[in-house]
PDB file of C-alpha atoms in Angstrom:
ATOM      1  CA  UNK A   1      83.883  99.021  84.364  1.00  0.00           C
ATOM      2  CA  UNK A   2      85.662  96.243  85.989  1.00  0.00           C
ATOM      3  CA  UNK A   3      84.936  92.743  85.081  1.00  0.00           C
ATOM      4  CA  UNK A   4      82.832  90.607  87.704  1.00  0.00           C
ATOM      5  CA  UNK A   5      82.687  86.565  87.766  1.00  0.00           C
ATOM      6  CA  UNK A   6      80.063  85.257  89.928  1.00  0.00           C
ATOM      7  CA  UNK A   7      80.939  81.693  91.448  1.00  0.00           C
ATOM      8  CA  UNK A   8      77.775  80.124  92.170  1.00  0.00           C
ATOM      9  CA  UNK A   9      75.296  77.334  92.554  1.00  0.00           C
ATOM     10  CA  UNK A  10      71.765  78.914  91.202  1.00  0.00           C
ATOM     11  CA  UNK A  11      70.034  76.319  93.417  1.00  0.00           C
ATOM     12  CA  UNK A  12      71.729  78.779  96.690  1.00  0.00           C
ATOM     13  CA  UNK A  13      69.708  81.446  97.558  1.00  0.00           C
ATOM     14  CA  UNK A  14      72.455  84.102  98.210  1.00  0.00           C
ATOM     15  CA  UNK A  15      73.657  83.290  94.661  1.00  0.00           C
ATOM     16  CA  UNK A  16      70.503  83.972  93.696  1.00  0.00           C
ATOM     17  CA  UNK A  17      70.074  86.837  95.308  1.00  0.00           C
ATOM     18  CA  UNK A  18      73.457  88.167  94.098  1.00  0.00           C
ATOM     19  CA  UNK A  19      72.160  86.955  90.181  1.00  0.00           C
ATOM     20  CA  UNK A  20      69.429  89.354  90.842  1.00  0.00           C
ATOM     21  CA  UNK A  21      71.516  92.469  91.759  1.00  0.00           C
ATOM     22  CA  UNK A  22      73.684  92.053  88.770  1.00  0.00           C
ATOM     23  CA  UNK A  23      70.334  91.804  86.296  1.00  0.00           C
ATOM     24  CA  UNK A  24      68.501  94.579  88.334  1.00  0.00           C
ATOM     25  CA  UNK A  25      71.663  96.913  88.499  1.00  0.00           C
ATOM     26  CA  UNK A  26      71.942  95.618  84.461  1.00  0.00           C
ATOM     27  CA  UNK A  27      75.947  95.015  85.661  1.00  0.00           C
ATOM     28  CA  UNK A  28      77.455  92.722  83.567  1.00  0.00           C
ATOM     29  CA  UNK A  29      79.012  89.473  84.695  1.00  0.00           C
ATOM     30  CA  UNK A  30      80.289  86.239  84.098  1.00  0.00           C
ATOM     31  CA  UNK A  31      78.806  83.574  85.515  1.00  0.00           C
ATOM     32  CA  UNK A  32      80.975  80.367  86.335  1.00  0.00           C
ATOM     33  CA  UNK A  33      77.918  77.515  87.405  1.00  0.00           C
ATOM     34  CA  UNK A  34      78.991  75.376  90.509  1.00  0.00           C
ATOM     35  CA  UNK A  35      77.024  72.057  92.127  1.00  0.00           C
ATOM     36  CA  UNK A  36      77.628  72.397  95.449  1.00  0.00           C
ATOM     37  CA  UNK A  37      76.105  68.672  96.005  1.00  0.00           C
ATOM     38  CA  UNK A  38      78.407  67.445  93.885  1.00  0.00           C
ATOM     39  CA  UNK A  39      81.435  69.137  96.024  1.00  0.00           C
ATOM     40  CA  UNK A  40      82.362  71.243  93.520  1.00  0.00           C
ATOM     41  CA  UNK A  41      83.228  74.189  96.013  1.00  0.00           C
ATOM     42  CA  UNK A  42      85.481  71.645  97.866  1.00  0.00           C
ATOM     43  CA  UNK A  43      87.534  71.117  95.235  1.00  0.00           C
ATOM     44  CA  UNK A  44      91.599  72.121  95.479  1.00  0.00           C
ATOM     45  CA  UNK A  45      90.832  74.110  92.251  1.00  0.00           C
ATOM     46  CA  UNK A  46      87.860  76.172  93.775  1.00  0.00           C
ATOM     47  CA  UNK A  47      89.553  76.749  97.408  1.00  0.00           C
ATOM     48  CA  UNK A  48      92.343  78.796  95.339  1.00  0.00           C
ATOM     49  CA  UNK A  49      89.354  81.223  94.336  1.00  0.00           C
ATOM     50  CA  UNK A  50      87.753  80.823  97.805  1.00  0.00           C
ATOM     51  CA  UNK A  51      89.603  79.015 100.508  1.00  0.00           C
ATOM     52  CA  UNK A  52      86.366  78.909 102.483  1.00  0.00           C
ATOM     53  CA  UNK A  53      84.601  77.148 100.218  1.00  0.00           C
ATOM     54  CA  UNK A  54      82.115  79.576 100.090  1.00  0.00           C
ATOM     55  CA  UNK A  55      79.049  80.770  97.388  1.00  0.00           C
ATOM     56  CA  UNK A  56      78.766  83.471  96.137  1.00  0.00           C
ATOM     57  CA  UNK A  57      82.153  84.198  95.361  1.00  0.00           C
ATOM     58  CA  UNK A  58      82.800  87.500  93.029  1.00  0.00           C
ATOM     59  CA  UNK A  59      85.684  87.912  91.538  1.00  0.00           C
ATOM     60  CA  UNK A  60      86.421  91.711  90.416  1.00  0.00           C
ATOM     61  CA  UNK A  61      89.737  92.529  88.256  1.00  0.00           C
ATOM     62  CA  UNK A  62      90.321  95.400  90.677  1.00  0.00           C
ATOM     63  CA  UNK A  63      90.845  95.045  94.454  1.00  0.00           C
ATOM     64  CA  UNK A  64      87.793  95.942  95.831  1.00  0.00           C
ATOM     65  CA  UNK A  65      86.968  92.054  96.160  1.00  0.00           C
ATOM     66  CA  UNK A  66      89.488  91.559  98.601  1.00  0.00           C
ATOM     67  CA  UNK A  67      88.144  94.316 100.912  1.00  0.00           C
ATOM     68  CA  UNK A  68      84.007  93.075 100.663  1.00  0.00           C
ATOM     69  CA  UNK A  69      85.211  89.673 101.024  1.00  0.00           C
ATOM     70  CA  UNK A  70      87.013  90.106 104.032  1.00  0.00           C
ATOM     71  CA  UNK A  71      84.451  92.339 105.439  1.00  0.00           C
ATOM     72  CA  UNK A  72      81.840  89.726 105.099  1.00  0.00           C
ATOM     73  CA  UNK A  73      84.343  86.841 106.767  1.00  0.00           C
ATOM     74  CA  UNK A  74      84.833  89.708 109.328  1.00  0.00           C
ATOM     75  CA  UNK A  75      81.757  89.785 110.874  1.00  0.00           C
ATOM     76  CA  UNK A  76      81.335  85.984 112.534  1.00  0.00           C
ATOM     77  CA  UNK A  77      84.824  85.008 112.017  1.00  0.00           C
ATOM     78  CA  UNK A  78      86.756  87.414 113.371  1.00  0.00           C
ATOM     79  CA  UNK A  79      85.139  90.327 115.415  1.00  0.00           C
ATOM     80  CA  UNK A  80      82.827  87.510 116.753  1.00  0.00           C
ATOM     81  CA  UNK A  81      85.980  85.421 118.675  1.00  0.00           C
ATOM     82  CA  UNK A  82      87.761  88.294 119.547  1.00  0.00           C
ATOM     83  CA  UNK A  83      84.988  90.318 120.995  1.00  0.00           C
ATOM     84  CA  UNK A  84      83.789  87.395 122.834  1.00  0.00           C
ATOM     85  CA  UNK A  85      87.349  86.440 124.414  1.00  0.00           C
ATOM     86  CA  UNK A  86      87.816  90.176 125.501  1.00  0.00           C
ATOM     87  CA  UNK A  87      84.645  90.458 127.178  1.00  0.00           C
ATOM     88  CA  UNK A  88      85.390  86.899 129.003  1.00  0.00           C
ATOM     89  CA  UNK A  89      88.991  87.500 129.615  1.00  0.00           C
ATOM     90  CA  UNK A  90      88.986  91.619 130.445  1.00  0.00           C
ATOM     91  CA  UNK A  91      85.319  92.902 131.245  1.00  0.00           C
ATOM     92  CA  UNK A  92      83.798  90.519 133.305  1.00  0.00           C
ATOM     93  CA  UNK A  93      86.282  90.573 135.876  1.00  0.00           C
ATOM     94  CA  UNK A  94      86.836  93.880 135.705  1.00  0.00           C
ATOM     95  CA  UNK A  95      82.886  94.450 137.399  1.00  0.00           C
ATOM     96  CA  UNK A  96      83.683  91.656 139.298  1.00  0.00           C
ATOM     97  CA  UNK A  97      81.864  88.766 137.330  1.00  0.00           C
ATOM     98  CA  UNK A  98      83.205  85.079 137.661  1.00  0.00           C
ATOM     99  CA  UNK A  99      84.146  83.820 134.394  1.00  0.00           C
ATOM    100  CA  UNK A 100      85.033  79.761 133.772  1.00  0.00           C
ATOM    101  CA  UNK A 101      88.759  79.855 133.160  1.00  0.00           C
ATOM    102  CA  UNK A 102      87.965  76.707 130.643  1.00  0.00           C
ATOM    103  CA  UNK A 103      85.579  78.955 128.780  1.00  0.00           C
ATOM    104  CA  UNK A 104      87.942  81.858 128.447  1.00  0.00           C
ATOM    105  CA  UNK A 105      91.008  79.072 127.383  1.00  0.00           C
ATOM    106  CA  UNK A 106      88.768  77.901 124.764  1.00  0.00           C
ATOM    107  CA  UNK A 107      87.906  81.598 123.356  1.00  0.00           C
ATOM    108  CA  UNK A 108      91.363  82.373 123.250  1.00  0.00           C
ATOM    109  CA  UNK A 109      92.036  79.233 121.126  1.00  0.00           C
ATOM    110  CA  UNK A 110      89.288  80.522 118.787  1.00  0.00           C
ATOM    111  CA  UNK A 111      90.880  84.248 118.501  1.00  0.00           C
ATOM    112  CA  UNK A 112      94.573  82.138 117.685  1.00  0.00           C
ATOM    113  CA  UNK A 113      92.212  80.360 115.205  1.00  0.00           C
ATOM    114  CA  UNK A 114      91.409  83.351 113.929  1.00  0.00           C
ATOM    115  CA  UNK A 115      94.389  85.582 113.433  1.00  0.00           C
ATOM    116  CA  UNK A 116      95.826  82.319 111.734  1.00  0.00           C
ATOM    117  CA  UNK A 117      93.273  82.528 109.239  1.00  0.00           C
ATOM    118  CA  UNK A 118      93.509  86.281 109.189  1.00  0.00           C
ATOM    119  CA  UNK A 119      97.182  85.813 108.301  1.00  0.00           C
ATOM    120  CA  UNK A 120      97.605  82.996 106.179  1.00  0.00           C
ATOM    121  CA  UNK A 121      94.568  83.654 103.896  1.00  0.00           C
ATOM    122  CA  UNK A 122      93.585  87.948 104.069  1.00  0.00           C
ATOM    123  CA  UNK A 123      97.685  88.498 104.713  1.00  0.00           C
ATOM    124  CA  UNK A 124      98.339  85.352 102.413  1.00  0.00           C
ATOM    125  CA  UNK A 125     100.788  84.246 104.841  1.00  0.00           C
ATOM    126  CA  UNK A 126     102.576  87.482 105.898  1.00  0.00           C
ATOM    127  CA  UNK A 127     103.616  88.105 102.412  1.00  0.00           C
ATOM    128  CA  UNK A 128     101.402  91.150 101.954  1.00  0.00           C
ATOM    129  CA  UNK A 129     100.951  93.879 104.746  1.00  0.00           C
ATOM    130  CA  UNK A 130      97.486  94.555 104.265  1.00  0.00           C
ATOM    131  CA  UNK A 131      94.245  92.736 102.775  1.00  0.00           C
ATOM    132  CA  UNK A 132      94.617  94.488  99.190  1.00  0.00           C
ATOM    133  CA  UNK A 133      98.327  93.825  99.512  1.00  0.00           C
ATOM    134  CA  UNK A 134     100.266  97.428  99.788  1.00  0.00           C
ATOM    135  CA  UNK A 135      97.833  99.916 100.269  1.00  0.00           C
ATOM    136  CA  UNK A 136      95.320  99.991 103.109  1.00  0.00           C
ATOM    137  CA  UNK A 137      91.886 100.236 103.367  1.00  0.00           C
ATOM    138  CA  UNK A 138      88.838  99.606 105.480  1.00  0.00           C
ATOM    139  CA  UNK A 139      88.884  96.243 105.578  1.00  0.00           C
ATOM    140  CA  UNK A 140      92.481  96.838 107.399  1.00  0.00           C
ATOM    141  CA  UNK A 141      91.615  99.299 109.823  1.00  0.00           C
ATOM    142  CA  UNK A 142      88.255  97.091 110.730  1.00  0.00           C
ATOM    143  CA  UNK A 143      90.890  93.803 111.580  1.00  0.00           C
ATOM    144  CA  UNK A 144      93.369  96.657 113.634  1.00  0.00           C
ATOM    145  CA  UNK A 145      90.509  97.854 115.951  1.00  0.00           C
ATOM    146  CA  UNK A 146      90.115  93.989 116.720  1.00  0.00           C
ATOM    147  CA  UNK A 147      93.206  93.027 117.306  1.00  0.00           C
ATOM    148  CA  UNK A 148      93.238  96.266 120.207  1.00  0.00           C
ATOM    149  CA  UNK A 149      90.635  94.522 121.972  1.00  0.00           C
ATOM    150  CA  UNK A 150      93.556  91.623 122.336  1.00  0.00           C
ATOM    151  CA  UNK A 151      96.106  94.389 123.703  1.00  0.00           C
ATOM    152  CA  UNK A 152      93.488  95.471 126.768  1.00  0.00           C
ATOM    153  CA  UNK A 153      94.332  95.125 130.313  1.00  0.00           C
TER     154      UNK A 153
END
């Protein structure tokens, strides 16, 4: 079995939550005790585990953290921008729908927002060709059928 480190702050509920899994499931784990009030997941040291900042974080010797991590970003950081800009930007006006030309300039900064964090940290800055680095999974094809919404006319 693969080792697991938990990065967490017990006082968070989704560590908690997480802490309960791993005890139910009887997985073992490792886990490394933050204090988030004390900005210990803002720390330069931390961000090179999770650039988010973010608690939970698992950390799995094999690369199946990778993919659940970026499926969990994917969700309201990615598919959420992207989907929004396309239905501004290519739907509405295709039934005809007035759409605020501001609104639709400010999705598309958020879906450039995006795909820069896409690259820079699930790419790590175009160094790797997919999330796990050279073999692709779902995580990649999840990101590709975003970025075809982008590609509509």
């Amino acid at each position: 079995m693969s080792k697991i480190i938990m990065y967490g702050d017990l006082m968070s509920q989704p560590c908690r939550a997480v802490a309960w899994v791993m005890i139910y499931g009887n997985i073992p784990y490792e886990l490394k005790l933050l204090q988030v009030l004390k900005g210990e997941t803002r720390t330069d040291e931390y961000k090179k585990i999770n650039p988010f900042g973010k608690i939970p974080t698992l950390k799995v010797d094999d690369d199946r953290a990778s993919v659940d991590s970026y499926l969990d970003w994917h969700h309201l950081n990615f598919r959420k921008p992207c989907f929004t800009y396309f239905v501004s930007k290519f739907m509405l006006p295709k039934f005809n729908v007035a759409t605020d030309p501001l609104k639709v300039e400010a999705e598309a900064k958020e879906v450039a927002k995006a795909l820069h964090l896409f690259e820079k940290y699930w790419l790590v800055e175009g160094k790797q060709p997919f999330i796990n680095g050279t073999d692709m999974s779902l995580a990649d094809i999840s990101a590709y059928c975003e970025l075809l919404y982008q590609s509509c006319n």
